[in-house]
Amino acid sequence: MIFKKERVDGKVVLIPVLQERGRGCMRMSFGSHYTPKDKAGNPQSQGDDAHFIFAEKNTIGVADGVGGWARYGVDAGKYARQLISNVVTAVQRQQPPLNRIVDLRQALEEGFLNTKAMGSSTACIVTFKDYYLRAINVGNSGFMIFRNSKCVYKSLIQQYGFNYPYQLGNSMTCDKPCSAIVTTVERLLPGDIIVLGTGGLLDNMFTAEIEDIISKGSLEGVNTEKLASTIAHLALFNSMDENVDSPFAQAARLAGLKHNGGKRDDITVIVGQVIA
């Protein structure tokens, strides 16, 4: 495997580069599923997450509003929804040459500057071009790449400490887009599956569980909408299981804390597959 250098939090780390295949016309299929954590008790709830799929530009994104704002009477999802709406507008306004990829940093910075709501949010935006994947991430949302039902890449997350992610917002204590990790992964192959999710997914499901779901569905062909729903529903099940040894529970133990089971949270999953 070949590695390339990326700067993360002022430190240089090695990022794996997936190689093969030359440039060409890249086609993607996308599907998504979103379950607010309090949907059962409040069917009208929009929850704290927001996401988008911009299929024309092969660009997807999620934002995870920080629920702690609720104790101050702030709708934690309002910031996330406004941020995503402004990022979509920024992506739509970009008119890059045919051989250029969407400028994610510009889109995130423009979206951030135009978001005036109270609150804060993590964000992860991913775009695809010529079998390259490029992503920008702030906080603990993230993505994974699966090839032949096996995870071959998992993005880095940013946290100050346990359950304390980097987050965009207008408060003086919040982070700015300049703190984001920008990643390039090359080369994607036809058949590769990308799973993008908020903390509600990553805190409640291990990579091996997603691999198992993908492997069981690969014999029938991949329906990205159905796959996103299946993954999200297992994450939801795990989040309510008080006995499961979830990624969140393991992280709590590493931090010297005790937490049994999953983490109740909003769950957003976007699945993309390279189809040509």
C-alpha positions as a Python dict, from the first residue, in 0.01 Angstrom:
ca = {
    (1, 'M'): (0, 0, 0),
    (2, 'I'): (116, 353, -81),
    (3, 'F'): (80, 638, 170),
    (4, 'K'): (66, 1013, 129),
    (5, 'K'): (122, 1287, 385),
    (6, 'E'): (-166, 1495, 526),
    (7, 'R'): (-152, 1762, 796),
    (8, 'V'): (-392, 1698, 1087),
    (9, 'D'): (-403, 1931, 1389),
    (10, 'G'): (-59, 2062, 1300),
    (11, 'K'): (92, 1714, 1276),
    (12, 'V'): (186, 1525, 962),
    (13, 'V'): (21, 1184, 938),
    (14, 'L'): (32, 917, 671),
    (15, 'I'): (-287, 852, 475),
    (16, 'P'): (-325, 533, 268),
    (17, 'V'): (-369, 581, -106),
    (18, 'L'): (-578, 326, -290),
    (19, 'Q'): (-435, 279, -638),
    (20, 'E'): (-548, 140, -969),
    (21, 'R'): (-733, 249, -1281),
    (22, 'G'): (-686, 558, -1491),
    (23, 'R'): (-906, 860, -1525),
    (24, 'G'): (-1240, 841, -1694),
    (25, 'C'): (-1610, 914, -1667),
    (26, 'M'): (-1725, 831, -1316),
    (27, 'R'): (-2088, 749, -1232),
    (28, 'M'): (-2226, 711, -882),
    (29, 'S'): (-2546, 583, -723),
    (30, 'F'): (-2656, 736, -393),
    (31, 'G'): (-2908, 658, -120),
    (32, 'S'): (-2967, 785, 233),
    (33, 'H'): (-3157, 724, 554),
    (34, 'Y'): (-3214, 949, 854),
    (35, 'T'): (-3369, 861, 1191),
    (36, 'P'): (-3401, 1134, 1458),
    (37, 'K'): (-3347, 990, 1806),
    (38, 'D'): (-3681, 1118, 1938),
    (39, 'K'): (-3887, 1025, 1630),
    (40, 'A'): (-4104, 779, 1824),
    (41, 'G'): (-4199, 1035, 2090),
    (42, 'N'): (-4228, 1326, 1848),
    (43, 'P'): (-4310, 1228, 1487),
    (44, 'Q'): (-4270, 1590, 1373),
    (45, 'S'): (-3915, 1620, 1508),
    (46, 'Q'): (-3646, 1711, 1257),
    (47, 'G'): (-3374, 1600, 1499),
    (48, 'D'): (-3022, 1740, 1516),
    (49, 'D'): (-2873, 1600, 1193),
    (50, 'A'): (-2888, 1732, 837),
    (51, 'H'): (-2757, 1592, 509),
    (52, 'F'): (-2760, 1639, 133),
    (53, 'I'): (-2699, 1448, -189),
    (54, 'F'): (-2600, 1662, -491),
    (55, 'A'): (-2600, 1384, -750),
    (56, 'E'): (-2525, 1614, -1044),
    (57, 'K'): (-2189, 1701, -888),
    (58, 'N'): (-2129, 1365, -716),
    (59, 'T'): (-2115, 1544, -381),
    (60, 'I'): (-2267, 1442, -48),
    (61, 'G'): (-2251, 1577, 304),
    (62, 'V'): (-2371, 1543, 663),
    (63, 'A'): (-2385, 1773, 964),
    (64, 'D'): (-2447, 1663, 1322),
    (65, 'G'): (-2588, 1936, 1545),
    (66, 'V'): (-2444, 1929, 1897),
    (67, 'G'): (-2729, 1828, 2127),
    (68, 'G'): (-2585, 2003, 2432),
    (69, 'W'): (-2735, 2331, 2308),
    (70, 'A'): (-3081, 2203, 2403),
    (71, 'R'): (-3011, 2277, 2771),
    (72, 'Y'): (-2996, 2647, 2675),
    (73, 'G'): (-3324, 2629, 2485),
    (74, 'V'): (-3151, 2620, 2144),
    (75, 'D'): (-3271, 2386, 1868),
    (76, 'A'): (-2951, 2189, 1816),
    (77, 'G'): (-3051, 2091, 1462),
    (78, 'K'): (-3121, 2442, 1333),
    (79, 'Y'): (-2753, 2525, 1293),
    (80, 'A'): (-2685, 2194, 1116),
    (81, 'R'): (-2977, 2239, 874),
    (82, 'Q'): (-2880, 2597, 792),
    (83, 'L'): (-2516, 2501, 744),
    (84, 'I'): (-2604, 2219, 503),
    (85, 'S'): (-2843, 2443, 309),
    (86, 'N'): (-2570, 2706, 271),
    (87, 'V'): (-2310, 2448, 169),
    (88, 'V'): (-2544, 2316, -102),
    (89, 'T'): (-2593, 2671, -230),
    (90, 'A'): (-2216, 2721, -238),
    (91, 'V'): (-2161, 2395, -429),
    (92, 'Q'): (-2436, 2487, -673),
    (93, 'R'): (-2273, 2824, -741),
    (94, 'Q'): (-1937, 2672, -823),
    (95, 'Q'): (-1875, 2637, -1195),
    (96, 'P'): (-1540, 2458, -1208),
    (97, 'P'): (-1387, 2355, -1541),
    (98, 'L'): (-1483, 2004, -1651),
    (99, 'N'): (-1150, 1865, -1531),
    (100, 'R'): (-1176, 2019, -1182),
    (101, 'I'): (-1326, 1873, -869),
    (102, 'V'): (-1570, 2062, -643),
    (103, 'D'): (-1376, 2294, -410),
    (104, 'L'): (-1489, 2158, -74),
    (105, 'R'): (-1297, 2402, 144),
    (106, 'Q'): (-1449, 2698, -40),
    (107, 'A'): (-1796, 2543, -10),
    (108, 'L'): (-1757, 2478, 363),
    (109, 'E'): (-1613, 2823, 433),
    (110, 'E'): (-1890, 2995, 237),
    (111, 'G'): (-2155, 2782, 405),
    (112, 'F'): (-2006, 2855, 746),
    (113, 'L'): (-1988, 3232, 693),
    (114, 'N'): (-2353, 3242, 582),
    (115, 'T'): (-2483, 3039, 875),
    (116, 'K'): (-2607, 3273, 1149),
    (117, 'A'): (-2815, 3036, 1363),
    (118, 'M'): (-2720, 2968, 1722),
    (119, 'G'): (-2571, 2629, 1798),
    (120, 'S'): (-2288, 2426, 1652),
    (121, 'S'): (-2233, 2121, 1437),
    (122, 'T'): (-1981, 1875, 1304),
    (123, 'A'): (-1962, 1844, 925),
    (124, 'C'): (-1826, 1603, 665),
    (125, 'I'): (-1853, 1667, 291),
    (126, 'V'): (-1735, 1423, 25),
    (127, 'T'): (-1705, 1463, -351),
    (128, 'F'): (-1607, 1221, -629),
    (129, 'K'): (-1435, 1288, -961),
    (130, 'D'): (-1229, 1071, -1199),
    (131, 'Y'): (-1216, 784, -944),
    (132, 'Y'): (-1077, 1018, -679),
    (133, 'L'): (-1253, 1085, -350),
    (134, 'R'): (-1193, 1414, -175),
    (135, 'A'): (-1336, 1495, 168),
    (136, 'I'): (-1337, 1772, 425),
    (137, 'N'): (-1426, 1690, 783),
    (138, 'V'): (-1470, 1878, 1110),
    (139, 'G'): (-1549, 1666, 1414),
    (140, 'N'): (-1663, 1308, 1457),
    (141, 'S'): (-1877, 1244, 1152),
    (142, 'G'): (-1691, 1049, 885),
    (143, 'F'): (-1684, 798, 601),
    (144, 'M'): (-1558, 452, 512),
    (145, 'I'): (-1473, 291, 179),
    (146, 'F'): (-1561, -74, 122),
    (147, 'R'): (-1419, -291, -155),
    (148, 'N'): (-1535, -650, -199),
    (149, 'S'): (-1725, -614, 130),
    (150, 'K'): (-1410, -519, 322),
    (151, 'C'): (-1327, -176, 466),
    (152, 'V'): (-1016, -45, 293),
    (153, 'Y'): (-1027, 309, 432),
    (154, 'K'): (-1179, 487, 733),
    (155, 'S'): (-1156, 862, 778),
    (156, 'L'): (-998, 1030, 1078),
    (157, 'I'): (-1213, 1209, 1334),
    (158, 'Q'): (-1135, 1516, 1545),
    (159, 'Q'): (-1210, 1527, 1918),
    (160, 'Y'): (-1074, 1732, 2206),
    (161, 'G'): (-1168, 1445, 2434),
    (162, 'F'): (-1427, 1177, 2488),
    (163, 'N'): (-1764, 1284, 2341),
    (164, 'Y'): (-1625, 1633, 2274),
    (165, 'P'): (-1581, 1671, 1896),
    (166, 'Y'): (-1453, 1965, 1701),
    (167, 'Q'): (-1758, 2167, 1593),
    (168, 'L'): (-1839, 2461, 1369),
    (169, 'G'): (-2040, 2746, 1517),
    (170, 'N'): (-2061, 3116, 1587),
    (171, 'S'): (-1962, 3092, 1953),
    (172, 'M'): (-1610, 3204, 2047),
    (173, 'T'): (-1537, 2852, 2172),
    (174, 'C'): (-1632, 2684, 1843),
    (175, 'D'): (-1400, 2581, 1563),
    (176, 'K'): (-1363, 2730, 1217),
    (177, 'P'): (-1333, 2561, 875),
    (178, 'C'): (-956, 2612, 885),
    (179, 'S'): (-948, 2334, 1147),
    (180, 'A'): (-1090, 2081, 902),
    (181, 'I'): (-909, 1771, 782),
    (182, 'V'): (-890, 1760, 402),
    (183, 'T'): (-833, 1413, 258),
    (184, 'T'): (-781, 1273, -91),
    (185, 'V'): (-817, 902, -161),
    (186, 'E'): (-720, 750, -495),
    (187, 'R'): (-819, 541, -680),
    (188, 'L'): (-1177, 423, -640),
    (189, 'L'): (-1294, 126, -847),
    (190, 'P'): (-1634, 34, -992),
    (191, 'G'): (-1823, -152, -723),
    (192, 'D'): (-1662, 39, -433),
    (193, 'I'): (-1911, 144, -166),
    (194, 'I'): (-1875, 461, 40),
    (195, 'V'): (-2065, 492, 370),
    (196, 'L'): (-2087, 843, 516),
    (197, 'G'): (-2243, 891, 857),
    (198, 'T'): (-2287, 1112, 1160),
    (199, 'G'): (-2183, 1026, 1514),
    (200, 'G'): (-2502, 825, 1564),
    (201, 'L'): (-2368, 571, 1315),
    (202, 'L'): (-2002, 569, 1412),
    (203, 'D'): (-2071, 555, 1788),
    (204, 'N'): (-2301, 256, 1752),
    (205, 'M'): (-2156, 35, 1479),
    (206, 'F'): (-1819, -124, 1424),
    (207, 'T'): (-1672, -148, 1075),
    (208, 'A'): (-1708, -528, 1087),
    (209, 'E'): (-2086, -495, 1133),
    (210, 'I'): (-2114, -283, 818),
    (211, 'E'): (-1891, -530, 631),
    (212, 'D'): (-2131, -808, 730),
    (213, 'I'): (-2434, -617, 601),
    (214, 'I'): (-2264, -538, 271),
    (215, 'S'): (-2147, -897, 221),
    (216, 'K'): (-2500, -1033, 277),
    (217, 'G'): (-2649, -792, 26),
    (218, 'S'): (-2381, -818, -243),
    (219, 'L'): (-2529, -1136, -391),
    (220, 'E'): (-2846, -948, -487),
    (221, 'G'): (-2671, -636, -615),
    (222, 'V'): (-2649, -308, -426),
    (223, 'N'): (-2950, -85, -376),
    (224, 'T'): (-2793, 219, -210),
    (225, 'E'): (-3119, 341, -54),
    (226, 'K'): (-3194, 0, 95),
    (227, 'L'): (-2835, -45, 213),
    (228, 'A'): (-2838, 294, 388),
    (229, 'S'): (-3165, 201, 559),
    (230, 'T'): (-3037, -140, 671),
    (231, 'I'): (-2720, 10, 819),
    (232, 'A'): (-2914, 289, 992),
    (233, 'H'): (-3166, 48, 1144),
    (234, 'L'): (-2892, -170, 1295),
    (235, 'A'): (-2724, 143, 1434),
    (236, 'L'): (-3060, 243, 1585),
    (237, 'F'): (-3104, -104, 1737),
    (238, 'N'): (-2755, -90, 1887),
    (239, 'S'): (-2814, 261, 2022),
    (240, 'M'): (-3107, 134, 2231),
    (241, 'D'): (-2937, -186, 2345),
    (242, 'E'): (-2817, -139, 2703),
    (243, 'N'): (-2594, -445, 2687),
    (244, 'V'): (-2412, -406, 2355),
    (245, 'D'): (-2041, -328, 2376),
    (246, 'S'): (-2061, -38, 2132),
    (247, 'P'): (-1777, 179, 1998),
    (248, 'F'): (-1909, 453, 2228),
    (249, 'A'): (-1892, 223, 2532),
    (250, 'Q'): (-1537, 120, 2443),
    (251, 'A'): (-1431, 484, 2399),
    (252, 'A'): (-1583, 566, 2739),
    (253, 'R'): (-1375, 294, 2905),
    (254, 'L'): (-1059, 426, 2741),
    (255, 'A'): (-1144, 766, 2891),
    (256, 'G'): (-1183, 611, 3237),
    (257, 'L'): (-1562, 638, 3231),
    (258, 'K'): (-1837, 380, 3257),
    (259, 'H'): (-2107, 355, 2990),
    (260, 'N'): (-2313, 48, 2914),
    (261, 'G'): (-2469, -12, 2574),
    (262, 'G'): (-2505, 213, 2273),
    (263, 'K'): (-2553, 588, 2249),
    (264, 'R'): (-2898, 731, 2181),
    (265, 'D'): (-2848, 976, 1898),
    (266, 'D'): (-2977, 1094, 1563),
    (267, 'I'): (-2852, 860, 1290),
    (268, 'T'): (-2775, 968, 934),
    (269, 'V'): (-2632, 730, 674),
    (270, 'I'): (-2550, 810, 310),
    (271, 'V'): (-2436, 528, 85),
    (272, 'G'): (-2267, 584, -249),
    (273, 'Q'): (-2150, 322, -496),
    (274, 'V'): (-1919, 364, -792),
    (275, 'I'): (-2114, 205, -1079),
    (276, 'A'): (-1888, 299, -1371),
}
